[in-house]
XYZ file of N, CA, C and O in Angstrom:
504
model
N 9.596 -47.091 4.612
C 8.352 -46.783 3.917
C 8.605 -45.606 2.984
O 9.075 -44.559 3.380
N 8.249 -45.731 1.741
C 8.460 -44.695 0.748
C 7.278 -43.733 0.735
O 6.136 -44.133 0.879
N 7.557 -42.425 0.555
C 6.447 -41.464 0.536
C 5.604 -41.614 -0.727
O 6.116 -41.937 -1.785
N 4.318 -41.335 -0.574
C 3.428 -41.365 -1.731
C 3.514 -40.027 -2.449
O 4.207 -39.114 -2.026
N 2.769 -39.905 -3.514
C 2.805 -38.695 -4.335
C 2.290 -37.482 -3.560
O 2.759 -36.373 -3.741
N 1.314 -37.671 -2.677
C 0.689 -36.561 -1.976
C 1.442 -36.131 -0.721
O 1.064 -35.162 -0.080
N 2.496 -36.853 -0.339
C 3.230 -36.510 0.875
C 4.483 -35.727 0.536
O 5.119 -35.958 -0.490
N 4.818 -34.793 1.415
C 6.047 -34.037 1.272
C 7.048 -34.533 2.299
O 6.694 -34.847 3.433
N 8.285 -34.587 1.894
C 9.367 -34.940 2.813
C 10.236 -33.703 2.990
O 10.251 -32.807 2.138
N 10.982 -33.606 4.084
C 11.799 -32.412 4.316
C 12.785 -32.110 3.190
O 13.094 -30.947 2.942
N 13.251 -33.100 2.479
C 14.208 -32.836 1.402
C 13.565 -32.102 0.223
O 14.269 -31.525 -0.602
N 12.234 -32.074 0.145
C 11.553 -31.325 -0.904
C 11.761 -29.818 -0.740
O 11.671 -29.069 -1.703
N 12.015 -29.385 0.487
C 12.186 -27.964 0.769
C 13.644 -27.520 0.674
O 13.932 -26.340 0.861
N 14.547 -28.424 0.396
C 15.967 -28.097 0.336
C 16.286 -27.028 -0.709
O 17.030 -26.093 -0.407
N 15.761 -27.081 -1.944
C 16.061 -26.011 -2.910
C 15.609 -24.630 -2.430
O 16.288 -23.631 -2.659
N 14.482 -24.564 -1.760
C 14.003 -23.287 -1.239
C 14.944 -22.771 -0.163
O 15.287 -21.584 -0.130
N 15.376 -23.650 0.726
C 16.298 -23.245 1.783
C 17.643 -22.805 1.213
O 18.243 -21.837 1.690
N 18.109 -23.484 0.180
C 19.382 -23.098 -0.448
C 19.251 -21.718 -1.093
O 20.136 -20.868 -0.948
N 18.151 -21.459 -1.785
C 17.956 -20.159 -2.413
C 17.827 -19.062 -1.362
O 18.371 -17.968 -1.517
N 17.128 -19.328 -0.271
C 17.005 -18.351 0.808
C 18.360 -18.054 1.422
O 18.702 -16.894 1.667
N 19.162 -19.090 1.665
C 20.495 -18.900 2.239
C 21.399 -18.128 1.281
O 22.177 -17.264 1.709
N 21.299 -18.402 -0.014
C 22.110 -17.681 -0.993
C 21.713 -16.203 -1.041
O 22.588 -15.321 -1.088
N 20.430 -15.906 -0.999
C 19.969 -14.512 -1.014
C 20.413 -13.785 0.249
O 20.910 -12.657 0.191
N 20.261 -14.430 1.390
C 20.686 -13.833 2.654
C 22.194 -13.629 2.673
O 22.681 -12.583 3.112
N 22.931 -14.597 2.170
C 24.387 -14.471 2.099
C 24.812 -13.327 1.200
O 25.753 -12.591 1.523
N 24.146 -13.155 0.063
C 24.467 -12.055 -0.839
C 24.209 -10.706 -0.179
O 24.998 -9.775 -0.312
N 23.095 -10.575 0.537
C 22.769 -9.317 1.206
C 23.818 -8.993 2.261
O 24.323 -7.865 2.336
N 24.175 -9.981 3.073
C 25.183 -9.764 4.111
C 26.528 -9.421 3.474
O 27.228 -8.501 3.922
N 26.886 -10.123 2.407
C 28.147 -9.855 1.709
C 28.167 -8.436 1.146
O 29.146 -7.696 1.308
N 27.104 -8.018 0.494
C 27.051 -6.686 -0.122
C 27.099 -5.585 0.933
O 27.812 -4.589 0.768
N 26.359 -5.746 2.018
C 26.375 -4.736 3.072
C 27.742 -4.633 3.737
O 28.232 -3.535 4.013
N 28.358 -5.769 3.994
C 29.685 -5.767 4.622
C 30.716 -5.142 3.691
O 31.539 -4.326 4.123
N 30.679 -5.516 2.428
C 31.652 -4.997 1.470
C 31.512 -3.480 1.297
O 32.521 -2.761 1.292
N 30.297 -2.977 1.180
C 30.124 -1.534 1.029
C 30.513 -0.792 2.299
O 31.024 0.327 2.237
N 30.306 -1.396 3.448
C 30.714 -0.762 4.706
C 32.234 -0.679 4.803
O 32.784 0.324 5.265
N 32.926 -1.726 4.371
C 34.386 -1.748 4.474
C 35.056 -0.887 3.400
O 36.067 -0.242 3.660
N 34.502 -0.883 2.188
C 35.147 -0.174 1.090
C 34.634 1.253 0.868
O 35.276 2.032 0.175
N 33.503 1.589 1.428
C 32.909 2.899 1.185
C 33.653 4.020 1.872
O 34.409 3.802 2.830
N 33.447 5.255 1.404
C 34.111 6.401 2.018
C 33.571 6.661 3.425
O 32.405 6.410 3.709
N 34.449 7.148 4.270
C 34.074 7.422 5.659
C 34.369 8.883 5.966
O 35.299 9.203 6.692
N 33.591 9.778 5.396
C 33.762 11.206 5.616
C 32.580 11.732 6.414
O 31.471 11.812 5.903
N 32.806 12.108 7.640
C 31.759 12.672 8.481
C 31.993 14.160 8.630
O 33.125 14.612 8.799
N 30.924 14.935 8.544
C 31.023 16.374 8.731
C 29.706 16.888 9.293
O 28.703 16.174 9.322
N 29.711 18.128 9.711
C 28.491 18.731 10.259
C 27.413 18.852 9.190
O 26.229 18.662 9.454
N 27.813 19.162 7.971
C 26.835 19.299 6.886
C 26.221 17.952 6.537
O 25.025 17.833 6.319
N 27.061 16.904 6.515
C 26.556 15.569 6.174
C 25.619 15.035 7.254
O 24.650 14.341 6.955
N 25.877 15.386 8.501
C 25.048 14.900 9.598
C 23.809 15.738 9.855
O 22.970 15.375 10.672
N 23.661 16.868 9.156
C 22.508 17.738 9.376
C 21.241 17.130 8.780
O 21.290 16.359 7.827
N 20.116 17.500 9.350
C 18.819 17.011 8.855
C 18.361 17.866 7.681
O 18.257 19.086 7.799
N 18.117 17.234 6.545
C 17.668 17.920 5.345
C 16.404 17.243 4.839
O 16.230 16.044 4.980
N 15.548 18.044 4.246
C 14.351 17.478 3.633
C 14.166 18.117 2.268
O 14.009 19.326 2.159
N 14.254 17.329 1.248
C 14.105 17.782 -0.133
C 15.125 18.859 -0.485
O 14.827 19.771 -1.247
N 16.315 18.783 0.095
C 17.362 19.739 -0.214
C 17.222 21.068 0.503
O 17.988 21.980 0.278
N 16.234 21.195 1.372
C 16.010 22.435 2.105
C 16.242 22.164 3.584
O 15.778 21.163 4.131
N 16.956 23.071 4.233
C 17.249 22.885 5.649
C 15.958 22.954 6.458
O 15.080 23.797 6.215
N 15.832 22.087 7.441
C 14.632 22.032 8.269
C 14.533 23.267 9.161
O 15.513 23.717 9.733
N 13.342 23.800 9.284
C 13.089 24.958 10.132
C 11.866 24.650 10.981
O 10.855 24.179 10.476
N 11.943 24.899 12.256
C 10.796 24.730 13.130
C 10.779 23.378 13.814
O 11.719 22.586 13.731
N 9.684 23.139 14.500
C 9.512 21.919 15.283
C 8.776 20.872 14.456
O 7.803 21.174 13.769
N 9.230 19.645 14.554
C 8.578 18.556 13.821
C 7.288 18.108 14.500
O 6.536 17.313 13.944
N 7.022 18.598 15.688
C 5.855 18.172 16.454
C 4.681 19.141 16.346
O 3.800 19.148 17.170
N 4.679 20.001 15.345
C 3.566 20.938 15.197
C 2.300 20.183 14.821
O 2.342 19.240 14.030
N 1.176 20.582 15.365
C -0.069 19.869 15.049
C -0.496 20.108 13.603
O -0.301 21.190 13.048
N -1.077 19.090 13.012
C -1.569 19.153 11.643
C -3.085 19.032 11.692
O -3.636 18.250 12.471
N -3.751 19.773 10.859
C -5.203 19.756 10.831
C -5.718 18.347 10.515
O -5.179 17.647 9.658
N -6.775 17.963 11.191
C -7.369 16.643 10.954
C -7.947 16.551 9.543
O -8.099 15.458 8.998
N -8.254 17.695 8.928
C -8.820 17.675 7.581
C -7.850 17.083 6.570
O -8.255 16.464 5.597
N -6.564 17.280 6.821
C -5.557 16.680 5.949
C -5.701 15.159 5.948
O -5.685 14.523 4.898
N -5.875 14.583 7.110
C -6.004 13.131 7.222
C -7.336 12.652 6.659
O -7.425 11.574 6.074
N -8.391 13.460 6.809
C -9.687 13.086 6.248
C -9.632 13.062 4.727
O -10.201 12.166 4.095
N -8.919 14.014 4.132
C -8.764 14.027 2.678
C -7.982 12.798 2.233
O -8.307 12.153 1.232
N -6.948 12.436 2.996
C -6.151 11.253 2.659
C -6.997 9.987 2.738
O -6.910 9.113 1.872
N -7.841 9.891 3.749
C -8.712 8.718 3.889
C -9.724 8.670 2.740
O -10.017 7.607 2.188
N -10.249 9.833 2.358
C -11.176 9.873 1.223
C -10.492 9.430 -0.067
O -11.079 8.719 -0.878
N -9.250 9.868 -0.241
C -8.508 9.453 -1.426
C -8.366 7.930 -1.458
O -8.600 7.293 -2.490
N -8.001 7.341 -0.338
C -7.853 5.885 -0.275
C -9.199 5.207 -0.519
O -9.283 4.202 -1.234
N -10.258 5.761 0.036
C -11.597 5.195 -0.151
C -11.975 5.147 -1.627
O -12.405 4.110 -2.137
N -11.784 6.244 -2.337
C -12.161 6.271 -3.741
C -11.163 5.508 -4.606
O -11.512 5.025 -5.684
N -9.944 5.371 -4.146
C -8.984 4.531 -4.844
C -9.403 3.065 -4.761
O -9.339 2.322 -5.742
N -9.855 2.649 -3.590
C -10.336 1.274 -3.416
C -11.609 1.057 -4.221
O -11.840 -0.032 -4.753
N -12.417 2.089 -4.345
C -13.620 1.975 -5.168
C -13.248 1.623 -6.603
O -13.884 0.766 -7.229
N -12.226 2.251 -7.137
C -11.789 1.968 -8.506
C -11.285 0.536 -8.619
O -11.496 -0.134 -9.634
N -10.638 0.053 -7.563
C -10.147 -1.333 -7.576
C -11.310 -2.303 -7.761
O -11.193 -3.312 -8.444
N -12.471 -1.994 -7.157
C -13.640 -2.862 -7.309
C -14.406 -2.562 -8.597
O -15.014 -3.450 -9.190
N -14.405 -1.313 -9.008
C -15.215 -0.913 -10.147
C -14.633 -1.372 -11.479
O -15.379 -1.771 -12.380
N -13.329 -1.342 -11.626
C -12.706 -1.706 -12.904
C -12.962 -3.169 -13.296
O -13.423 -3.423 -14.414
N -12.698 -4.157 -12.424
C -12.992 -5.549 -12.829
C -14.483 -5.775 -13.088
O -14.850 -6.568 -13.961
N -15.330 -5.064 -12.350
C -16.756 -5.208 -12.585
C -17.111 -4.701 -13.977
O -17.887 -5.320 -14.696
N -16.538 -3.559 -14.378
C -16.838 -2.998 -15.693
C -16.320 -3.894 -16.815
O -16.961 -4.016 -17.861
N -15.186 -4.544 -16.589
C -14.635 -5.432 -17.614
C -15.528 -6.657 -17.804
O -15.729 -7.123 -18.917
N -16.080 -7.170 -16.715
C -16.912 -8.384 -16.763
C -18.400 -8.059 -16.633
O -19.172 -8.890 -16.141
N -18.803 -6.893 -17.067
C -20.172 -6.426 -16.874
C -21.210 -7.398 -17.428
O -22.187 -7.731 -16.764
N -21.004 -7.884 -18.625
C -22.006 -8.753 -19.263
C -22.102 -10.127 -18.595
O -23.169 -10.724 -18.569
N -21.000 -10.608 -18.060
C -21.014 -11.928 -17.416
C -21.771 -11.906 -16.094
O -22.343 -12.915 -15.686
N -21.786 -10.753 -15.401
C -22.454 -10.671 -14.099
C -23.960 -10.557 -14.221
O -24.687 -10.933 -13.313
N -24.421 -10.045 -15.327
C -25.857 -9.943 -15.564
C -26.538 -8.944 -14.638
O -25.922 -8.034 -14.082
N -27.839 -9.135 -14.468
C -28.653 -8.225 -13.666
C -28.257 -8.278 -12.196
O -28.240 -7.253 -11.511
N -27.920 -9.470 -11.701
C -27.536 -9.616 -10.292
C -26.284 -8.798 -9.987
O -26.222 -8.090 -8.977
N -25.297 -8.874 -10.840
C -24.076 -8.092 -10.661
C -24.328 -6.601 -10.768
O -23.721 -5.801 -10.057
N -25.238 -6.220 -11.664
C -25.583 -4.804 -11.810
C -26.241 -4.267 -10.545
O -25.913 -3.182 -10.065
N -27.160 -5.046 -9.970
C -27.834 -4.609 -8.746
C -26.861 -4.534 -7.572
O -26.944 -3.619 -6.742
N -25.936 -5.464 -7.497
C -24.931 -5.409 -6.435
C -24.063 -4.165 -6.564
O -23.719 -3.526 -5.563
N -23.710 -3.799 -7.783
C -22.898 -2.594 -7.976
C -23.702 -1.338 -7.664
O -23.156 -0.370 -7.145
N -25.003 -1.352 -7.947
C -25.853 -0.203 -7.593
C -25.866 -0.029 -6.075
O -25.755 1.097 -5.567
N -25.976 -1.129 -5.336
C -25.958 -1.057 -3.869
C -24.601 -0.535 -3.390
O -24.526 0.342 -2.514
N -23.519 -1.042 -3.961
C -22.168 -0.604 -3.589
C -21.995 0.884 -3.839
O -21.514 1.635 -2.982
N -22.380 1.353 -5.027
C -22.228 2.766 -5.366
C -23.149 3.645 -4.511
O -22.782 4.763 -4.152
N -24.328 3.127 -4.162
C -25.248 3.892 -3.308
C -24.641 4.102 -1.922
O -24.702 5.205 -1.367
N -24.070 3.044 -1.363
C -23.428 3.177 -0.057
C -22.233 4.117 -0.123
O -22.007 4.925 0.781
N -21.473 4.026 -1.190
C -20.313 4.902 -1.364
C -20.754 6.357 -1.493
O -20.167 7.249 -0.872
N -21.788 6.605 -2.270
C -22.274 7.981 -2.439
C -22.905 8.501 -1.148
O -22.804 9.702 -0.848
N -23.544 7.632 -0.372
C -24.091 8.064 0.911
C -22.964 8.542 1.824
O -23.081 9.585 2.489
N -21.877 7.812 1.844
C -20.718 8.240 2.625
C -20.123 9.530 2.100
O -19.718 10.405 2.875
N -20.073 9.695 0.790
C -19.531 10.911 0.193
C -20.400 12.123 0.534
O -19.886 13.184 0.893
N -21.716 11.983 0.450
C -22.599 13.093 0.798
C -22.536 13.412 2.290
O -22.668 14.567 2.692
N -22.320 12.410 3.121
C -22.129 12.643 4.551
C -20.887 13.492 4.785
O -20.893 14.435 5.574
N -19.806 13.177 4.070
C -18.560 13.940 4.186
C -18.778 15.374 3.705
O -18.294 16.327 4.322
N -19.495 15.537 2.613
C -19.791 16.884 2.120
C -20.615 17.670 3.134
O -20.375 18.856 3.369
N -21.599 17.005 3.756
C -22.453 17.666 4.740
C -21.656 18.079 5.966
O -21.893 19.140 6.543
N -20.691 17.255 6.365
C -19.849 17.578 7.520
C -18.861 18.695 7.214
O -18.294 19.280 8.121
N -18.625 18.991 5.943
C -17.748 20.084 5.576
C -16.270 19.728 5.593
O -15.413 20.607 5.739
N -15.950 18.467 5.446
C -14.562 18.049 5.481
C -13.793 18.606 4.285
O -12.614 18.939 4.392
N -14.454 18.767 3.150
C -13.770 19.218 1.954
C -13.671 20.735 1.840
O -13.102 21.244 0.882
N -14.213 21.476 2.817
C -14.132 22.935 2.793
C -12.853 23.375 3.485
O -12.635 23.105 4.662
N -11.998 24.067 2.721
C -10.744 24.577 3.291
C -10.924 26.050 3.627
O -11.569 26.794 2.920
N -10.277 26.460 4.703
C -10.393 27.854 5.168
C -9.184 28.652 4.782
O -8.112 28.207 4.635
């Protein structure tokens, strides 16, 4: 029985599998080659922990203020707002009054959250 136009047979996926195998083979080949041919110089300086070219000082487990994380979450929140706001502004005329009212509701909820954060004092640094 011959397959119809809407049916897929396993041989249809052969080019994808070949490309995947070629990519995987290249990665394995490159990693192996660099491991075999690369320099092997170990020293105390090379094995030391460095951050931005400055030697690490202190404990990595020191507590960090929760306000730092709240600022980061706020940044992500307003970044996502722009993701929604930009396409809306580009297609403003096509959405009409209904789209405008939906954006007013969205911005109202966003501003309510922003004023809540201001009231809680998250943005006040000491």
